[in-house]
């Protein structure tokens, strides 16, 4: 958690958006620790959002579709201090969708946007082999499991080129060594 805290530079009473929040565990922790206000949980799973609604106060819950960010249009420009994406870019259905999400989140975020665990295209084959070994499945089983939700891998240059065109200040660095599968991914901090 300290890794996220350092990268986001969270201060008390800031607002935070967790894009792809899952069960909301990280967002919940950050809200409690820093007394965050007006936070957003963005998720495709209605069940996860309903679970979060039982525990989160002063938060807004936005359900998005697997291929559309239409509901993010409701959020005003520069209205969220910090935005984080934690291990979700690999589930985006296309590069175009990834850029649309990134563009919208850049518009919404006033201070820092942190993208954690972007799967590196350079290590795609070794990552899949490692994942199969850990899960004790074959490559064919892996392909069947991820047929409807394919994993997406990116080159660092994909993000560099986009962010340079937008004239944004950013840093790209490797996942921390303590993280599971750290050598297969990288992170981006946009300020």
PDB file of N, CA, C and O in Angstrom, residues 88-132:
ATOM      1  N   UNK A  88      -6.060  -3.089 -14.392  1.00  0.00           N
ATOM      2  CA  UNK A  88      -7.266  -3.203 -15.218  1.00  0.00           C
ATOM      3  C   UNK A  88      -7.020  -3.026 -16.717  1.00  0.00           C
ATOM      4  O   UNK A  88      -7.832  -3.472 -17.523  1.00  0.00           O
ATOM      5  N   UNK A  89      -5.930  -2.397 -17.101  1.00  0.00           N
ATOM      6  CA  UNK A  89      -5.726  -2.117 -18.531  1.00  0.00           C
ATOM      7  C   UNK A  89      -5.644  -3.386 -19.364  1.00  0.00           C
ATOM      8  O   UNK A  89      -5.977  -3.365 -20.546  1.00  0.00           O
ATOM      9  N   UNK A  90      -5.232  -4.496 -18.755  1.00  0.00           N
ATOM     10  CA  UNK A  90      -5.142  -5.737 -19.521  1.00  0.00           C
ATOM     11  C   UNK A  90      -6.501  -6.286 -19.921  1.00  0.00           C
ATOM     12  O   UNK A  90      -6.596  -7.138 -20.788  1.00  0.00           O
ATOM     13  N   UNK A  91      -7.573  -5.768 -19.334  1.00  0.00           N
ATOM     14  CA  UNK A  91      -8.913  -6.227 -19.670  1.00  0.00           C
ATOM     15  C   UNK A  91      -9.641  -5.294 -20.636  1.00  0.00           C
ATOM     16  O   UNK A  91     -10.790  -5.548 -20.988  1.00  0.00           O
ATOM     17  N   UNK A  92      -9.016  -4.215 -21.049  1.00  0.00           N
ATOM     18  CA  UNK A  92      -9.636  -3.329 -22.035  1.00  0.00           C
ATOM     19  C   UNK A  92      -9.751  -4.065 -23.358  1.00  0.00           C
ATOM     20  O   UNK A  92      -8.828  -4.756 -23.774  1.00  0.00           O
ATOM     21  N   UNK A  93     -10.867  -3.875 -24.027  1.00  0.00           N
ATOM     22  CA  UNK A  93     -11.122  -4.688 -25.211  1.00  0.00           C
ATOM     23  C   UNK A  93     -10.366  -4.229 -26.458  1.00  0.00           C
ATOM     24  O   UNK A  93     -10.242  -4.976 -27.419  1.00  0.00           O
ATOM     25  N   UNK A  94      -9.834  -3.010 -26.453  1.00  0.00           N
ATOM     26  CA  UNK A  94      -9.058  -2.558 -27.612  1.00  0.00           C
ATOM     27  C   UNK A  94      -8.114  -1.431 -27.206  1.00  0.00           C
ATOM     28  O   UNK A  94      -8.307  -0.798 -26.164  1.00  0.00           O
ATOM     29  N   UNK A  95      -7.139  -1.161 -28.046  1.00  0.00           N
ATOM     30  CA  UNK A  95      -6.238  -0.027 -27.803  1.00  0.00           C
ATOM     31  C   UNK A  95      -7.003   1.286 -27.890  1.00  0.00           C
ATOM     32  O   UNK A  95      -6.726   2.222 -27.138  1.00  0.00           O
ATOM     33  N   UNK A  96      -7.949   1.367 -28.808  1.00  0.00           N
ATOM     34  CA  UNK A  96      -8.749   2.579 -28.955  1.00  0.00           C
ATOM     35  C   UNK A  96      -9.540   2.858 -27.678  1.00  0.00           C
ATOM     36  O   UNK A  96      -9.599   3.997 -27.208  1.00  0.00           O
ATOM     37  N   UNK A  97     -10.125   1.823 -27.108  1.00  0.00           N
ATOM     38  CA  UNK A  97     -10.860   1.978 -25.842  1.00  0.00           C
ATOM     39  C   UNK A  97      -9.920   2.449 -24.740  1.00  0.00           C
ATOM     40  O   UNK A  97     -10.263   3.337 -23.954  1.00  0.00           O
ATOM     41  N   UNK A  98      -8.723   1.894 -24.691  1.00  0.00           N
ATOM     42  CA  UNK A  98      -7.728   2.299 -23.692  1.00  0.00           C
ATOM     43  C   UNK A  98      -7.455   3.792 -23.800  1.00  0.00           C
ATOM     44  O   UNK A  98      -7.429   4.504 -22.792  1.00  0.00           O
ATOM     45  N   UNK A  99      -7.265   4.286 -25.006  1.00  0.00           N
ATOM     46  CA  UNK A  99      -6.977   5.709 -25.197  1.00  0.00           C
ATOM     47  C   UNK A  99      -8.180   6.581 -24.851  1.00  0.00           C
ATOM     48  O   UNK A  99      -8.019   7.678 -24.310  1.00  0.00           O
ATOM     49  N   UNK A 100      -9.375   6.108 -25.146  1.00  0.00           N
ATOM     50  CA  UNK A 100     -10.587   6.854 -24.778  1.00  0.00           C
ATOM     51  C   UNK A 100     -10.715   6.973 -23.266  1.00  0.00           C
ATOM     52  O   UNK A 100     -11.034   8.037 -22.730  1.00  0.00           O
ATOM     53  N   UNK A 101     -10.471   5.859 -22.566  1.00  0.00           N
ATOM     54  CA  UNK A 101     -10.522   5.872 -21.104  1.00  0.00           C
ATOM     55  C   UNK A 101      -9.476   6.840 -20.570  1.00  0.00           C
ATOM     56  O   UNK A 101      -9.767   7.713 -19.745  1.00  0.00           O
ATOM     57  N   UNK A 102      -8.256   6.694 -21.054  1.00  0.00           N
ATOM     58  CA  UNK A 102      -7.161   7.545 -20.593  1.00  0.00           C
ATOM     59  C   UNK A 102      -7.448   9.025 -20.856  1.00  0.00           C
ATOM     60  O   UNK A 102      -7.256   9.867 -19.978  1.00  0.00           O
ATOM     61  N   UNK A 103      -7.928   9.330 -22.020  1.00  0.00           N
ATOM     62  CA  UNK A 103      -8.247  10.712 -22.379  1.00  0.00           C
ATOM     63  C   UNK A 103      -9.298  11.295 -21.438  1.00  0.00           C
ATOM     64  O   UNK A 103      -9.164  12.418 -20.955  1.00  0.00           O
ATOM     65  N   UNK A 104     -10.331  10.523 -21.164  1.00  0.00           N
ATOM     66  CA  UNK A 104     -11.403  11.009 -20.280  1.00  0.00           C
ATOM     67  C   UNK A 104     -10.895  11.172 -18.840  1.00  0.00           C
ATOM     68  O   UNK A 104     -11.197  12.159 -18.166  1.00  0.00           O
ATOM     69  N   UNK A 105     -10.101  10.211 -18.383  1.00  0.00           N
ATOM     70  CA  UNK A 105      -9.588  10.295 -17.017  1.00  0.00           C
ATOM     71  C   UNK A 105      -8.614  11.453 -16.849  1.00  0.00           C
ATOM     72  O   UNK A 105      -8.588  12.087 -15.803  1.00  0.00           O
ATOM     73  N   UNK A 106      -7.844  11.739 -17.875  1.00  0.00           N
ATOM     74  CA  UNK A 106      -6.952  12.907 -17.848  1.00  0.00           C
ATOM     75  C   UNK A 106      -7.782  14.181 -17.716  1.00  0.00           C
ATOM     76  O   UNK A 106      -7.440  15.088 -16.959  1.00  0.00           O
ATOM     77  N   UNK A 107      -8.900  14.234 -18.415  1.00  0.00           N
ATOM     78  CA  UNK A 107      -9.786  15.391 -18.364  1.00  0.00           C
ATOM     79  C   UNK A 107     -10.411  15.569 -16.974  1.00  0.00           C
ATOM     80  O   UNK A 107     -10.543  16.689 -16.480  1.00  0.00           O
ATOM     81  N   UNK A 108     -10.771  14.469 -16.351  1.00  0.00           N
ATOM     82  CA  UNK A 108     -11.446  14.497 -15.053  1.00  0.00           C
ATOM     83  C   UNK A 108     -10.474  14.815 -13.913  1.00  0.00           C
ATOM     84  O   UNK A 108     -10.824  15.471 -12.943  1.00  0.00           O
ATOM     85  N   UNK A 109      -9.242  14.371 -14.034  1.00  0.00           N
ATOM     86  CA  UNK A 109      -8.271  14.403 -12.936  1.00  0.00           C
ATOM     87  C   UNK A 109      -7.509  15.723 -12.887  1.00  0.00           C
ATOM     88  O   UNK A 109      -6.929  16.152 -13.876  1.00  0.00           O
ATOM     89  N   UNK A 110      -7.464  16.333 -11.706  1.00  0.00           N
ATOM     90  CA  UNK A 110      -6.803  17.635 -11.581  1.00  0.00           C
ATOM     91  C   UNK A 110      -5.331  17.537 -11.149  1.00  0.00           C
ATOM     92  O   UNK A 110      -4.561  18.441 -11.437  1.00  0.00           O
ATOM     93  N   UNK A 111      -4.926  16.467 -10.460  1.00  0.00           N
ATOM     94  CA  UNK A 111      -3.560  16.405  -9.940  1.00  0.00           C
ATOM     95  C   UNK A 111      -2.754  15.229 -10.500  1.00  0.00           C
ATOM     96  O   UNK A 111      -1.805  15.431 -11.228  1.00  0.00           O
ATOM     97  N   UNK A 112      -3.091  14.004 -10.125  1.00  0.00           N
ATOM     98  CA  UNK A 112      -2.301  12.842 -10.514  1.00  0.00           C
ATOM     99  C   UNK A 112      -3.186  11.684 -10.950  1.00  0.00           C
ATOM    100  O   UNK A 112      -4.203  11.414 -10.317  1.00  0.00           O
ATOM    101  N   UNK A 113      -2.719  11.014 -11.990  1.00  0.00           N
ATOM    102  CA  UNK A 113      -3.368   9.803 -12.472  1.00  0.00           C
ATOM    103  C   UNK A 113      -2.310   8.704 -12.443  1.00  0.00           C
ATOM    104  O   UNK A 113      -1.247   8.851 -13.033  1.00  0.00           O
ATOM    105  N   UNK A 114      -2.605   7.601 -11.735  1.00  0.00           N
ATOM    106  CA  UNK A 114      -1.636   6.518 -11.567  1.00  0.00           C
ATOM    107  C   UNK A 114      -2.205   5.234 -12.148  1.00  0.00           C
ATOM    108  O   UNK A 114      -3.270   4.780 -11.732  1.00  0.00           O
ATOM    109  N   UNK A 115      -1.486   4.670 -13.118  1.00  0.00           N
ATOM    110  CA  UNK A 115      -1.893   3.414 -13.740  1.00  0.00           C
ATOM    111  C   UNK A 115      -0.896   2.351 -13.299  1.00  0.00           C
ATOM    112  O   UNK A 115       0.286   2.414 -13.643  1.00  0.00           O
ATOM    113  N   UNK A 116      -1.390   1.383 -12.553  1.00  0.00           N
ATOM    114  CA  UNK A 116      -0.536   0.348 -11.984  1.00  0.00           C
ATOM    115  C   UNK A 116      -0.712  -0.972 -12.736  1.00  0.00           C
ATOM    116  O   UNK A 116      -1.828  -1.357 -13.072  1.00  0.00           O
ATOM    117  N   UNK A 117       0.393  -1.642 -12.974  1.00  0.00           N
ATOM    118  CA  UNK A 117       0.414  -2.994 -13.531  1.00  0.00           C
ATOM    119  C   UNK A 117      -0.162  -3.082 -14.949  1.00  0.00           C
ATOM    120  O   UNK A 117      -1.132  -3.778 -15.201  1.00  0.00           O
ATOM    121  N   UNK A 118       0.469  -2.365 -15.841  1.00  0.00           N
ATOM    122  CA  UNK A 118       0.153  -2.482 -17.268  1.00  0.00           C
ATOM    123  C   UNK A 118       0.983  -3.659 -17.793  1.00  0.00           C
ATOM    124  O   UNK A 118       2.192  -3.692 -17.602  1.00  0.00           O
ATOM    125  N   UNK A 119       0.336  -4.617 -18.406  1.00  0.00           N
ATOM    126  CA  UNK A 119       1.048  -5.798 -18.892  1.00  0.00           C
ATOM    127  C   UNK A 119       1.916  -5.420 -20.092  1.00  0.00           C
ATOM    128  O   UNK A 119       1.439  -4.870 -21.082  1.00  0.00           O
ATOM    129  N   UNK A 120       3.213  -5.750 -19.983  1.00  0.00           N
ATOM    130  CA  UNK A 120       4.212  -5.385 -20.979  1.00  0.00           C
ATOM    131  C   UNK A 120       4.213  -6.386 -22.137  1.00  0.00           C
ATOM    132  O   UNK A 120       4.393  -7.586 -21.931  1.00  0.00           O
ATOM    133  N   UNK A 121       4.020  -5.871 -23.340  1.00  0.00           N
ATOM    134  CA  UNK A 121       3.952  -6.716 -24.537  1.00  0.00           C
ATOM    135  C   UNK A 121       5.244  -7.506 -24.768  1.00  0.00           C
ATOM    136  O   UNK A 121       5.220  -8.598 -25.313  1.00  0.00           O
ATOM    137  N   UNK A 122       6.364  -6.943 -24.337  1.00  0.00           N
ATOM    138  CA  UNK A 122       7.657  -7.625 -24.484  1.00  0.00           C
ATOM    139  C   UNK A 122       7.682  -8.967 -23.766  1.00  0.00           C
ATOM    140  O   UNK A 122       8.427  -9.865 -24.146  1.00  0.00           O
ATOM    141  N   UNK A 123       6.897  -9.104 -22.715  1.00  0.00           N
ATOM    142  CA  UNK A 123       6.925 -10.307 -21.884  1.00  0.00           C
ATOM    143  C   UNK A 123       5.638 -11.125 -21.962  1.00  0.00           C
ATOM    144  O   UNK A 123       5.370 -11.946 -21.082  1.00  0.00           O
ATOM    145  N   UNK A 124       4.861 -10.913 -23.008  1.00  0.00           N
ATOM    146  CA  UNK A 124       3.563 -11.570 -23.128  1.00  0.00           C
ATOM    147  C   UNK A 124       3.672 -13.095 -23.010  1.00  0.00           C
ATOM    148  O   UNK A 124       2.984 -13.711 -22.197  1.00  0.00           O
ATOM    149  N   UNK A 125       4.508 -13.718 -23.818  1.00  0.00           N
ATOM    150  CA  UNK A 125       4.596 -15.177 -23.816  1.00  0.00           C
ATOM    151  C   UNK A 125       5.061 -15.722 -22.469  1.00  0.00           C
ATOM    152  O   UNK A 125       4.488 -16.689 -21.956  1.00  0.00           O
ATOM    153  N   UNK A 126       6.078 -15.107 -21.888  1.00  0.00           N
ATOM    154  CA  UNK A 126       6.573 -15.602 -20.601  1.00  0.00           C
ATOM    155  C   UNK A 126       5.556 -15.359 -19.483  1.00  0.00           C
ATOM    156  O   UNK A 126       5.431 -16.170 -18.560  1.00  0.00           O
ATOM    157  N   UNK A 127       4.793 -14.271 -19.566  1.00  0.00           N
ATOM    158  CA  UNK A 127       3.754 -14.017 -18.568  1.00  0.00           C
ATOM    159  C   UNK A 127       2.677 -15.087 -18.635  1.00  0.00           C
ATOM    160  O   UNK A 127       2.268 -15.644 -17.613  1.00  0.00           O
ATOM    161  N   UNK A 128       2.223 -15.399 -19.842  1.00  0.00           N
ATOM    162  CA  UNK A 128       1.167 -16.406 -20.002  1.00  0.00           C
ATOM    163  C   UNK A 128       1.658 -17.772 -19.519  1.00  0.00           C
ATOM    164  O   UNK A 128       0.932 -18.488 -18.824  1.00  0.00           O
ATOM    165  N   UNK A 129       2.882 -18.133 -19.851  1.00  0.00           N
ATOM    166  CA  UNK A 129       3.441 -19.417 -19.381  1.00  0.00           C
ATOM    167  C   UNK A 129       3.506 -19.443 -17.854  1.00  0.00           C
ATOM    168  O   UNK A 129       3.154 -20.443 -17.227  1.00  0.00           O
ATOM    169  N   UNK A 130       3.945 -18.368 -17.255  1.00  0.00           N
ATOM    170  CA  UNK A 130       4.024 -18.283 -15.800  1.00  0.00           C
ATOM    171  C   UNK A 130       2.642 -18.360 -15.156  1.00  0.00           C
ATOM    172  O   UNK A 130       2.443 -19.044 -14.156  1.00  0.00           O
ATOM    173  N   UNK A 131       1.680 -17.663 -15.741  1.00  0.00           N
ATOM    174  CA  UNK A 131       0.314 -17.675 -15.235  1.00  0.00           C
ATOM    175  C   UNK A 131      -0.275 -19.084 -15.301  1.00  0.00           C
ATOM    176  O   UNK A 131      -0.895 -19.557 -14.346  1.00  0.00           O
ATOM    177  N   UNK A 132      -0.048 -19.759 -16.423  1.00  0.00           N
ATOM    178  CA  UNK A 132      -0.545 -21.131 -16.578  1.00  0.00           C
ATOM    179  C   UNK A 132       0.106 -22.067 -15.557  1.00  0.00           C
ATOM    180  O   UNK A 132      -0.572 -22.912 -14.959  1.00  0.00           O
TER     181      UNK A 132
END
